[in-house]
């Protein structure tokens, strides 16, 4: 009788342990399925290397921080059609990013400077969850932008990228300011003001294509197409090296000047 009770007790314990392990596995699998699958490509072949080695992956974007300039030299993220919601989000306060060694520059550096805290990963691309939206308001994700530039051509480019995402599907985006010598500084921490901003948009799949922009940090009335450049040009100006882990032939093909007809523009003026 005692042996039978022990057998039943051990069997019950084994069954409960099996249920517990399955529940743990299921919870983890469900959590992973809800992630934006950011690490799918963002860690390797597409994003550039970090100049200072301060490369940080948040939940919804990755970036490389340059302490000399007190901002990110690049921010990289996936944009997917399911991200493009119209959820109404309460705009949070900007916060310093504690993941940056010594923290990212404080938002007060921008106060009274005449420059906007310009998003690199746009808040409008991350309305699908409160967590994702709020994460874009870390100061590691902003750079000093001329107000007319930020509200003008930069905003039109962000809208154009969303339009392409709806048309073509998943896009991978790398963006930032050109950080170079002799830039204007603002605030007590010396946040430097880029003269130019770049954005690179990669479209994977059967209709694989890439388009890149280099735009002066001031409002531009010209069409976006006027600011198309090759990735080679952005590499030359920024000192960064994109797509380093891709096959060299593929890298050269992608970084060549854009071929006409691969991207359709929508007028957002």
PDB file of C-alpha atoms in Angstrom:
ATOM      1  CA  UNK A   1       0.000   0.000   0.000  1.00  0.00           C
ATOM      2  CA  UNK A   2       2.810   2.406   0.901  1.00  0.00           C
ATOM      3  CA  UNK A   3       4.590   1.591  -2.349  1.00  0.00           C
ATOM      4  CA  UNK A   4       1.407   2.309  -4.282  1.00  0.00           C
ATOM      5  CA  UNK A   5       1.007   5.667  -2.559  1.00  0.00           C
ATOM      6  CA  UNK A   6       4.627   6.542  -3.286  1.00  0.00           C
ATOM      7  CA  UNK A   7       4.123   5.540  -6.920  1.00  0.00           C
ATOM      8  CA  UNK A   8       1.007   7.714  -7.209  1.00  0.00           C
ATOM      9  CA  UNK A   9       2.764  10.619  -5.496  1.00  0.00           C
ATOM     10  CA  UNK A  10       5.771  10.384  -7.831  1.00  0.00           C
ATOM     11  CA  UNK A  11       3.501  10.069 -10.875  1.00  0.00           C
ATOM     12  CA  UNK A  12       1.525  13.139  -9.794  1.00  0.00           C
ATOM     13  CA  UNK A  13       4.742  15.093  -9.201  1.00  0.00           C
ATOM     14  CA  UNK A  14       6.016  14.096 -12.648  1.00  0.00           C
ATOM     15  CA  UNK A  15       2.756  15.168 -14.298  1.00  0.00           C
ATOM     16  CA  UNK A  16       2.741  18.507 -12.464  1.00  0.00           C
ATOM     17  CA  UNK A  17       6.399  19.097 -13.404  1.00  0.00           C
ATOM     18  CA  UNK A  18       5.601  18.313 -17.050  1.00  0.00           C
ATOM     19  CA  UNK A  19       2.679  20.769 -16.994  1.00  0.00           C
ATOM     20  CA  UNK A  20       4.883  23.412 -15.353  1.00  0.00           C
ATOM     21  CA  UNK A  21       7.634  22.980 -17.957  1.00  0.00           C
ATOM     22  CA  UNK A  22       5.124  23.079 -20.804  1.00  0.00           C
ATOM     23  CA  UNK A  23       3.519  26.208 -19.367  1.00  0.00           C
ATOM     24  CA  UNK A  24       6.959  27.839 -19.039  1.00  0.00           C
ATOM     25  CA  UNK A  25       7.844  26.932 -22.627  1.00  0.00           C
ATOM     26  CA  UNK A  26       4.482  28.134 -23.917  1.00  0.00           C
ATOM     27  CA  UNK A  27       4.753  31.469 -22.097  1.00  0.00           C
ATOM     28  CA  UNK A  28       8.227  32.012 -23.500  1.00  0.00           C
ATOM     29  CA  UNK A  29       7.136  31.060 -27.025  1.00  0.00           C
ATOM     30  CA  UNK A  30       4.139  33.393 -26.797  1.00  0.00           C
ATOM     31  CA  UNK A  31       6.338  36.225 -25.546  1.00  0.00           C
ATOM     32  CA  UNK A  32       8.781  35.711 -28.411  1.00  0.00           C
ATOM     33  CA  UNK A  33       5.950  35.663 -30.937  1.00  0.00           C
ATOM     34  CA  UNK A  34       4.810  39.075 -29.693  1.00  0.00           C
ATOM     35  CA  UNK A  35       8.234  40.595 -30.135  1.00  0.00           C
ATOM     36  CA  UNK A  36       8.697  42.662 -33.275  1.00  0.00           C
ATOM     37  CA  UNK A  37      11.253  40.088 -34.493  1.00  0.00           C
ATOM     38  CA  UNK A  38      13.728  42.921 -34.418  1.00  0.00           C
ATOM     39  CA  UNK A  39      16.791  40.726 -33.940  1.00  0.00           C
ATOM     40  CA  UNK A  40      15.894  38.776 -37.093  1.00  0.00           C
ATOM     41  CA  UNK A  41      18.356  40.817 -39.170  1.00  0.00           C
ATOM     42  CA  UNK A  42      19.097  43.967 -37.187  1.00  0.00           C
ATOM     43  CA  UNK A  43      22.069  42.483 -35.419  1.00  0.00           C
ATOM     44  CA  UNK A  44      24.119  41.297 -38.328  1.00  0.00           C
ATOM     45  CA  UNK A  45      24.254  41.920 -41.982  1.00  0.00           C
ATOM     46  CA  UNK A  46      22.283  45.161 -42.310  1.00  0.00           C
ATOM     47  CA  UNK A  47      23.175  47.586 -39.569  1.00  0.00           C
ATOM     48  CA  UNK A  48      26.589  49.302 -39.579  1.00  0.00           C
ATOM     49  CA  UNK A  49      29.315  48.791 -37.049  1.00  0.00           C
ATOM     50  CA  UNK A  50      29.582  51.069 -34.047  1.00  0.00           C
ATOM     51  CA  UNK A  51      32.372  53.656 -34.033  1.00  0.00           C
ATOM     52  CA  UNK A  52      32.785  53.688 -30.240  1.00  0.00           C
ATOM     53  CA  UNK A  53      31.413  50.243 -29.515  1.00  0.00           C
ATOM     54  CA  UNK A  54      28.396  51.682 -27.677  1.00  0.00           C
ATOM     55  CA  UNK A  55      25.861  49.621 -29.581  1.00  0.00           C
ATOM     56  CA  UNK A  56      22.562  49.040 -27.802  1.00  0.00           C
ATOM     57  CA  UNK A  57      19.512  47.024 -28.815  1.00  0.00           C
ATOM     58  CA  UNK A  58      16.260  48.159 -27.267  1.00  0.00           C
ATOM     59  CA  UNK A  59      13.001  46.310 -27.718  1.00  0.00           C
ATOM     60  CA  UNK A  60      11.950  48.258 -30.809  1.00  0.00           C
ATOM     61  CA  UNK A  61      15.121  49.778 -32.279  1.00  0.00           C
ATOM     62  CA  UNK A  62      18.892  49.565 -32.043  1.00  0.00           C
ATOM     63  CA  UNK A  63      21.429  52.373 -32.070  1.00  0.00           C
ATOM     64  CA  UNK A  64      25.089  53.295 -31.786  1.00  0.00           C
ATOM     65  CA  UNK A  65      25.843  56.213 -29.471  1.00  0.00           C
ATOM     66  CA  UNK A  66      28.693  58.698 -29.980  1.00  0.00           C
ATOM     67  CA  UNK A  67      29.570  60.360 -26.666  1.00  0.00           C
ATOM     68  CA  UNK A  68      31.703  62.961 -28.457  1.00  0.00           C
ATOM     69  CA  UNK A  69      28.571  64.252 -30.208  1.00  0.00           C
ATOM     70  CA  UNK A  70      26.054  63.255 -27.471  1.00  0.00           C
ATOM     71  CA  UNK A  71      23.688  61.477 -29.855  1.00  0.00           C
ATOM     72  CA  UNK A  72      23.324  58.319 -31.907  1.00  0.00           C
ATOM     73  CA  UNK A  73      25.381  58.023 -35.075  1.00  0.00           C
ATOM     74  CA  UNK A  74      22.726  55.617 -36.372  1.00  0.00           C
ATOM     75  CA  UNK A  75      19.385  54.188 -35.324  1.00  0.00           C
ATOM     76  CA  UNK A  76      18.148  51.002 -37.008  1.00  0.00           C
ATOM     77  CA  UNK A  77      14.751  49.326 -36.941  1.00  0.00           C
ATOM     78  CA  UNK A  78      12.227  47.227 -38.840  1.00  0.00           C
ATOM     79  CA  UNK A  79       9.010  48.799 -40.052  1.00  0.00           C
ATOM     80  CA  UNK A  80       6.214  46.307 -40.782  1.00  0.00           C
ATOM     81  CA  UNK A  81       2.685  46.902 -42.106  1.00  0.00           C
ATOM     82  CA  UNK A  82       1.205  45.746 -38.792  1.00  0.00           C
ATOM     83  CA  UNK A  83       3.148  48.527 -37.036  1.00  0.00           C
ATOM     84  CA  UNK A  84       1.208  51.184 -38.946  1.00  0.00           C
ATOM     85  CA  UNK A  85      -1.727  51.748 -36.631  1.00  0.00           C
ATOM     86  CA  UNK A  86      -3.535  54.977 -35.807  1.00  0.00           C
ATOM     87  CA  UNK A  87      -3.639  54.338 -32.067  1.00  0.00           C
ATOM     88  CA  UNK A  88      -3.985  57.570 -30.114  1.00  0.00           C
ATOM     89  CA  UNK A  89      -1.027  57.781 -27.740  1.00  0.00           C
ATOM     90  CA  UNK A  90      -0.375  60.369 -25.044  1.00  0.00           C
ATOM     91  CA  UNK A  91       2.906  62.077 -25.846  1.00  0.00           C
ATOM     92  CA  UNK A  92       5.304  61.358 -22.938  1.00  0.00           C
ATOM     93  CA  UNK A  93       8.145  63.499 -21.635  1.00  0.00           C
ATOM     94  CA  UNK A  94      11.583  62.878 -23.092  1.00  0.00           C
ATOM     95  CA  UNK A  95      13.812  60.840 -20.788  1.00  0.00           C
ATOM     96  CA  UNK A  96      17.543  60.164 -20.692  1.00  0.00           C
ATOM     97  CA  UNK A  97      18.538  56.645 -21.715  1.00  0.00           C
ATOM     98  CA  UNK A  98      20.166  54.808 -18.781  1.00  0.00           C
ATOM     99  CA  UNK A  99      21.410  52.046 -21.104  1.00  0.00           C
ATOM    100  CA  UNK A 100      23.997  54.487 -22.497  1.00  0.00           C
ATOM    101  CA  UNK A 101      27.145  54.538 -20.332  1.00  0.00           C
ATOM    102  CA  UNK A 102      26.854  57.718 -18.261  1.00  0.00           C
ATOM    103  CA  UNK A 103      23.326  58.200 -19.712  1.00  0.00           C
ATOM    104  CA  UNK A 104      22.407  59.905 -22.965  1.00  0.00           C
ATOM    105  CA  UNK A 105      22.365  63.708 -23.168  1.00  0.00           C
ATOM    106  CA  UNK A 106      19.593  65.395 -21.205  1.00  0.00           C
ATOM    107  CA  UNK A 107      16.621  66.847 -23.070  1.00  0.00           C
ATOM    108  CA  UNK A 108      17.277  70.232 -21.419  1.00  0.00           C
ATOM    109  CA  UNK A 109      20.231  70.717 -23.782  1.00  0.00           C
ATOM    110  CA  UNK A 110      17.667  71.480 -26.474  1.00  0.00           C
ATOM    111  CA  UNK A 111      15.670  73.978 -24.425  1.00  0.00           C
ATOM    112  CA  UNK A 112      15.948  77.488 -25.885  1.00  0.00           C
ATOM    113  CA  UNK A 113      18.364  76.269 -28.586  1.00  0.00           C
ATOM    114  CA  UNK A 114      16.005  76.852 -31.488  1.00  0.00           C
ATOM    115  CA  UNK A 115      16.320  73.192 -32.487  1.00  0.00           C
ATOM    116  CA  UNK A 116      13.776  70.394 -32.189  1.00  0.00           C
ATOM    117  CA  UNK A 117      14.424  67.089 -30.477  1.00  0.00           C
ATOM    118  CA  UNK A 118      14.114  65.322 -33.813  1.00  0.00           C
ATOM    119  CA  UNK A 119      13.171  61.641 -33.673  1.00  0.00           C
ATOM    120  CA  UNK A 120      15.349  59.191 -35.580  1.00  0.00           C
ATOM    121  CA  UNK A 121      13.038  56.205 -35.122  1.00  0.00           C
ATOM    122  CA  UNK A 122       9.739  58.113 -35.544  1.00  0.00           C
ATOM    123  CA  UNK A 123       7.121  57.937 -32.822  1.00  0.00           C
ATOM    124  CA  UNK A 124       4.575  57.608 -35.640  1.00  0.00           C
ATOM    125  CA  UNK A 125       6.135  54.265 -36.624  1.00  0.00           C
ATOM    126  CA  UNK A 126       5.602  52.898 -33.118  1.00  0.00           C
ATOM    127  CA  UNK A 127       1.973  53.676 -32.257  1.00  0.00           C
ATOM    128  CA  UNK A 128       1.082  49.984 -32.133  1.00  0.00           C
ATOM    129  CA  UNK A 129       1.914  49.764 -28.410  1.00  0.00           C
ATOM    130  CA  UNK A 130       2.413  52.192 -25.553  1.00  0.00           C
ATOM    131  CA  UNK A 131       5.760  50.603 -24.712  1.00  0.00           C
ATOM    132  CA  UNK A 132       7.019  50.937 -28.283  1.00  0.00           C
ATOM    133  CA  UNK A 133       5.758  54.518 -28.568  1.00  0.00           C
ATOM    134  CA  UNK A 134       7.294  55.644 -25.281  1.00  0.00           C
ATOM    135  CA  UNK A 135      10.633  54.047 -26.143  1.00  0.00           C
ATOM    136  CA  UNK A 136      11.059  56.516 -29.017  1.00  0.00           C
ATOM    137  CA  UNK A 137      11.095  59.358 -26.464  1.00  0.00           C
ATOM    138  CA  UNK A 138      14.452  58.336 -25.005  1.00  0.00           C
ATOM    139  CA  UNK A 139      17.051  60.999 -25.806  1.00  0.00           C
ATOM    140  CA  UNK A 140      19.273  58.353 -27.403  1.00  0.00           C
ATOM    141  CA  UNK A 141      16.722  58.465 -30.246  1.00  0.00           C
ATOM    142  CA  UNK A 142      16.803  62.217 -30.907  1.00  0.00           C
ATOM    143  CA  UNK A 143      19.131  64.630 -32.643  1.00  0.00           C
ATOM    144  CA  UNK A 144      19.014  68.453 -33.028  1.00  0.00           C
ATOM    145  CA  UNK A 145      16.937  69.289 -36.085  1.00  0.00           C
ATOM    146  CA  UNK A 146      15.964  72.605 -37.575  1.00  0.00           C
ATOM    147  CA  UNK A 147      12.274  73.092 -36.820  1.00  0.00           C
ATOM    148  CA  UNK A 148      11.284  73.705 -40.437  1.00  0.00           C
ATOM    149  CA  UNK A 149      13.322  70.674 -41.507  1.00  0.00           C
ATOM    150  CA  UNK A 150      11.751  68.444 -38.848  1.00  0.00           C
ATOM    151  CA  UNK A 151       8.180  69.517 -39.622  1.00  0.00           C
ATOM    152  CA  UNK A 152       8.855  69.735 -43.354  1.00  0.00           C
ATOM    153  CA  UNK A 153      10.940  67.500 -45.567  1.00  0.00           C
ATOM    154  CA  UNK A 154      11.933  65.083 -42.769  1.00  0.00           C
ATOM    155  CA  UNK A 155       8.275  64.560 -41.920  1.00  0.00           C
ATOM    156  CA  UNK A 156       7.449  64.080 -45.615  1.00  0.00           C
ATOM    157  CA  UNK A 157      10.171  61.443 -45.878  1.00  0.00           C
ATOM    158  CA  UNK A 158       8.806  59.592 -42.832  1.00  0.00           C
ATOM    159  CA  UNK A 159       5.333  59.606 -44.384  1.00  0.00           C
ATOM    160  CA  UNK A 160       6.776  58.363 -47.670  1.00  0.00           C
ATOM    161  CA  UNK A 161       8.476  55.450 -45.910  1.00  0.00           C
ATOM    162  CA  UNK A 162       5.166  54.487 -44.263  1.00  0.00           C
ATOM    163  CA  UNK A 163       3.488  54.612 -47.644  1.00  0.00           C
ATOM    164  CA  UNK A 164       6.164  52.281 -49.053  1.00  0.00           C
ATOM    165  CA  UNK A 165       5.697  49.920 -46.122  1.00  0.00           C
ATOM    166  CA  UNK A 166       1.988  49.662 -46.902  1.00  0.00           C
ATOM    167  CA  UNK A 167       2.759  49.045 -50.580  1.00  0.00           C
ATOM    168  CA  UNK A 168       5.814  46.778 -50.406  1.00  0.00           C
ATOM    169  CA  UNK A 169       5.731  45.194 -46.943  1.00  0.00           C
ATOM    170  CA  UNK A 170       8.553  44.928 -44.391  1.00  0.00           C
ATOM    171  CA  UNK A 171      11.257  47.590 -44.584  1.00  0.00           C
ATOM    172  CA  UNK A 172      14.545  47.920 -42.731  1.00  0.00           C
ATOM    173  CA  UNK A 173      15.622  51.483 -41.941  1.00  0.00           C
ATOM    174  CA  UNK A 174      18.903  53.006 -40.790  1.00  0.00           C
ATOM    175  CA  UNK A 175      18.997  56.735 -40.087  1.00  0.00           C
ATOM    176  CA  UNK A 176      21.022  59.442 -38.325  1.00  0.00           C
ATOM    177  CA  UNK A 177      22.906  62.699 -38.619  1.00  0.00           C
ATOM    178  CA  UNK A 178      26.282  63.124 -40.298  1.00  0.00           C
ATOM    179  CA  UNK A 179      28.625  63.535 -37.323  1.00  0.00           C
ATOM    180  CA  UNK A 180      31.761  65.381 -38.332  1.00  0.00           C
ATOM    181  CA  UNK A 181      34.195  68.029 -37.113  1.00  0.00           C
ATOM    182  CA  UNK A 182      33.241  71.687 -36.667  1.00  0.00           C
ATOM    183  CA  UNK A 183      29.532  71.331 -35.902  1.00  0.00           C
ATOM    184  CA  UNK A 184      27.544  73.820 -33.851  1.00  0.00           C
ATOM    185  CA  UNK A 185      27.011  72.794 -30.212  1.00  0.00           C
ATOM    186  CA  UNK A 186      23.989  73.322 -27.982  1.00  0.00           C
ATOM    187  CA  UNK A 187      23.381  72.917 -24.251  1.00  0.00           C
ATOM    188  CA  UNK A 188      25.690  72.395 -21.308  1.00  0.00           C
ATOM    189  CA  UNK A 189      26.676  68.935 -22.568  1.00  0.00           C
ATOM    190  CA  UNK A 190      27.679  70.152 -26.011  1.00  0.00           C
ATOM    191  CA  UNK A 191      25.166  68.271 -28.151  1.00  0.00           C
ATOM    192  CA  UNK A 192      26.334  68.820 -31.726  1.00  0.00           C
ATOM    193  CA  UNK A 193      23.996  69.848 -34.534  1.00  0.00           C
ATOM    194  CA  UNK A 194      24.397  67.801 -37.744  1.00  0.00           C
ATOM    195  CA  UNK A 195      24.436  69.778 -40.994  1.00  0.00           C
ATOM    196  CA  UNK A 196      22.969  66.763 -42.814  1.00  0.00           C
ATOM    197  CA  UNK A 197      20.728  63.813 -42.012  1.00  0.00           C
ATOM    198  CA  UNK A 198      20.611  60.513 -43.863  1.00  0.00           C
ATOM    199  CA  UNK A 199      18.053  57.741 -44.150  1.00  0.00           C
ATOM    200  CA  UNK A 200      18.561  54.347 -45.792  1.00  0.00           C
ATOM    201  CA  UNK A 201      15.525  52.171 -46.607  1.00  0.00           C
ATOM    202  CA  UNK A 202      15.994  48.513 -47.530  1.00  0.00           C
ATOM    203  CA  UNK A 203      13.260  46.361 -49.045  1.00  0.00           C
ATOM    204  CA  UNK A 204      13.897  42.600 -48.789  1.00  0.00           C
ATOM    205  CA  UNK A 205      12.254  39.853 -50.805  1.00  0.00           C
ATOM    206  CA  UNK A 206      11.817  39.066 -54.478  1.00  0.00           C
ATOM    207  CA  UNK A 207      11.639  42.770 -55.366  1.00  0.00           C
ATOM    208  CA  UNK A 208      14.691  43.576 -53.224  1.00  0.00           C
ATOM    209  CA  UNK A 209      15.735  47.214 -53.472  1.00  0.00           C
ATOM    210  CA  UNK A 210      17.382  49.987 -51.507  1.00  0.00           C
ATOM    211  CA  UNK A 211      17.044  53.753 -51.504  1.00  0.00           C
ATOM    212  CA  UNK A 212      19.063  56.335 -49.552  1.00  0.00           C
ATOM    213  CA  UNK A 213      18.818  60.064 -48.826  1.00  0.00           C
ATOM    214  CA  UNK A 214      21.176  62.769 -47.645  1.00  0.00           C
ATOM    215  CA  UNK A 215      19.358  66.010 -46.765  1.00  0.00           C
ATOM    216  CA  UNK A 216      20.657  69.344 -45.379  1.00  0.00           C
ATOM    217  CA  UNK A 217      19.307  70.162 -41.914  1.00  0.00           C
ATOM    218  CA  UNK A 218      16.997  72.945 -43.076  1.00  0.00           C
ATOM    219  CA  UNK A 219      13.659  73.044 -44.830  1.00  0.00           C
ATOM    220  CA  UNK A 220      13.788  72.066 -48.491  1.00  0.00           C
ATOM    221  CA  UNK A 221      11.039  72.800 -50.992  1.00  0.00           C
ATOM    222  CA  UNK A 222      12.452  70.390 -53.585  1.00  0.00           C
ATOM    223  CA  UNK A 223      11.068  66.913 -54.186  1.00  0.00           C
ATOM    224  CA  UNK A 224      12.503  64.081 -52.117  1.00  0.00           C
ATOM    225  CA  UNK A 225      13.967  62.503 -55.247  1.00  0.00           C
ATOM    226  CA  UNK A 226      16.436  65.382 -55.485  1.00  0.00           C
ATOM    227  CA  UNK A 227      18.158  64.103 -52.324  1.00  0.00           C
ATOM    228  CA  UNK A 228      18.599  60.483 -53.389  1.00  0.00           C
ATOM    229  CA  UNK A 229      22.207  59.322 -53.062  1.00  0.00           C
ATOM    230  CA  UNK A 230      24.064  56.039 -53.072  1.00  0.00           C
ATOM    231  CA  UNK A 231      24.913  54.316 -49.798  1.00  0.00           C
ATOM    232  CA  UNK A 232      28.549  54.735 -50.855  1.00  0.00           C
ATOM    233  CA  UNK A 233      28.059  58.505 -50.621  1.00  0.00           C
ATOM    234  CA  UNK A 234      26.616  58.245 -47.101  1.00  0.00           C
ATOM    235  CA  UNK A 235      29.507  55.987 -46.090  1.00  0.00           C
ATOM    236  CA  UNK A 236      31.987  58.513 -47.447  1.00  0.00           C
ATOM    237  CA  UNK A 237      30.372  61.401 -45.556  1.00  0.00           C
ATOM    238  CA  UNK A 238      29.656  59.568 -42.294  1.00  0.00           C
ATOM    239  CA  UNK A 239      32.672  57.262 -42.005  1.00  0.00           C
ATOM    240  CA  UNK A 240      30.275  54.366 -41.359  1.00  0.00           C
ATOM    241  CA  UNK A 241      30.296  51.059 -43.200  1.00  0.00           C
ATOM    242  CA  UNK A 242      26.847  49.570 -43.910  1.00  0.00           C
ATOM    243  CA  UNK A 243      25.904  45.964 -44.741  1.00  0.00           C
ATOM    244  CA  UNK A 244      29.350  44.704 -43.752  1.00  0.00           C
ATOM    245  CA  UNK A 245      28.370  41.059 -43.330  1.00  0.00           C
ATOM    246  CA  UNK A 246      26.638  40.719 -46.669  1.00  0.00           C
ATOM    247  CA  UNK A 247      28.332  38.953 -49.552  1.00  0.00           C
ATOM    248  CA  UNK A 248      30.613  41.533 -51.211  1.00  0.00           C
ATOM    249  CA  UNK A 249      28.809  41.230 -54.541  1.00  0.00           C
ATOM    250  CA  UNK A 250      25.439  41.745 -52.847  1.00  0.00           C
ATOM    251  CA  UNK A 251      26.833  44.669 -50.862  1.00  0.00           C
ATOM    252  CA  UNK A 252      28.118  46.384 -53.992  1.00  0.00           C
ATOM    253  CA  UNK A 253      24.814  45.781 -55.778  1.00  0.00           C
ATOM    254  CA  UNK A 254      22.757  47.262 -52.937  1.00  0.00           C
ATOM    255  CA  UNK A 255      25.014  50.235 -52.335  1.00  0.00           C
ATOM    256  CA  UNK A 256      25.090  51.323 -55.965  1.00  0.00           C
ATOM    257  CA  UNK A 257      22.883  54.271 -57.039  1.00  0.00           C
ATOM    258  CA  UNK A 258      19.161  53.546 -56.980  1.00  0.00           C
ATOM    259  CA  UNK A 259      17.687  52.146 -60.196  1.00  0.00           C
ATOM    260  CA  UNK A 260      14.757  54.165 -61.544  1.00  0.00           C
ATOM    261  CA  UNK A 261      11.296  52.692 -61.127  1.00  0.00           C
ATOM    262  CA  UNK A 262      12.016  50.608 -58.023  1.00  0.00           C
ATOM    263  CA  UNK A 263      10.234  53.005 -55.661  1.00  0.00           C
ATOM    264  CA  UNK A 264       7.031  54.925 -56.329  1.00  0.00           C
ATOM    265  CA  UNK A 265       6.638  58.334 -54.718  1.00  0.00           C
ATOM    266  CA  UNK A 266       3.496  59.730 -53.153  1.00  0.00           C
ATOM    267  CA  UNK A 267       3.073  63.500 -52.951  1.00  0.00           C
ATOM    268  CA  UNK A 268       2.819  64.542 -49.270  1.00  0.00           C
ATOM    269  CA  UNK A 269       3.264  68.290 -49.837  1.00  0.00           C
TER     270      UNK A 269
END
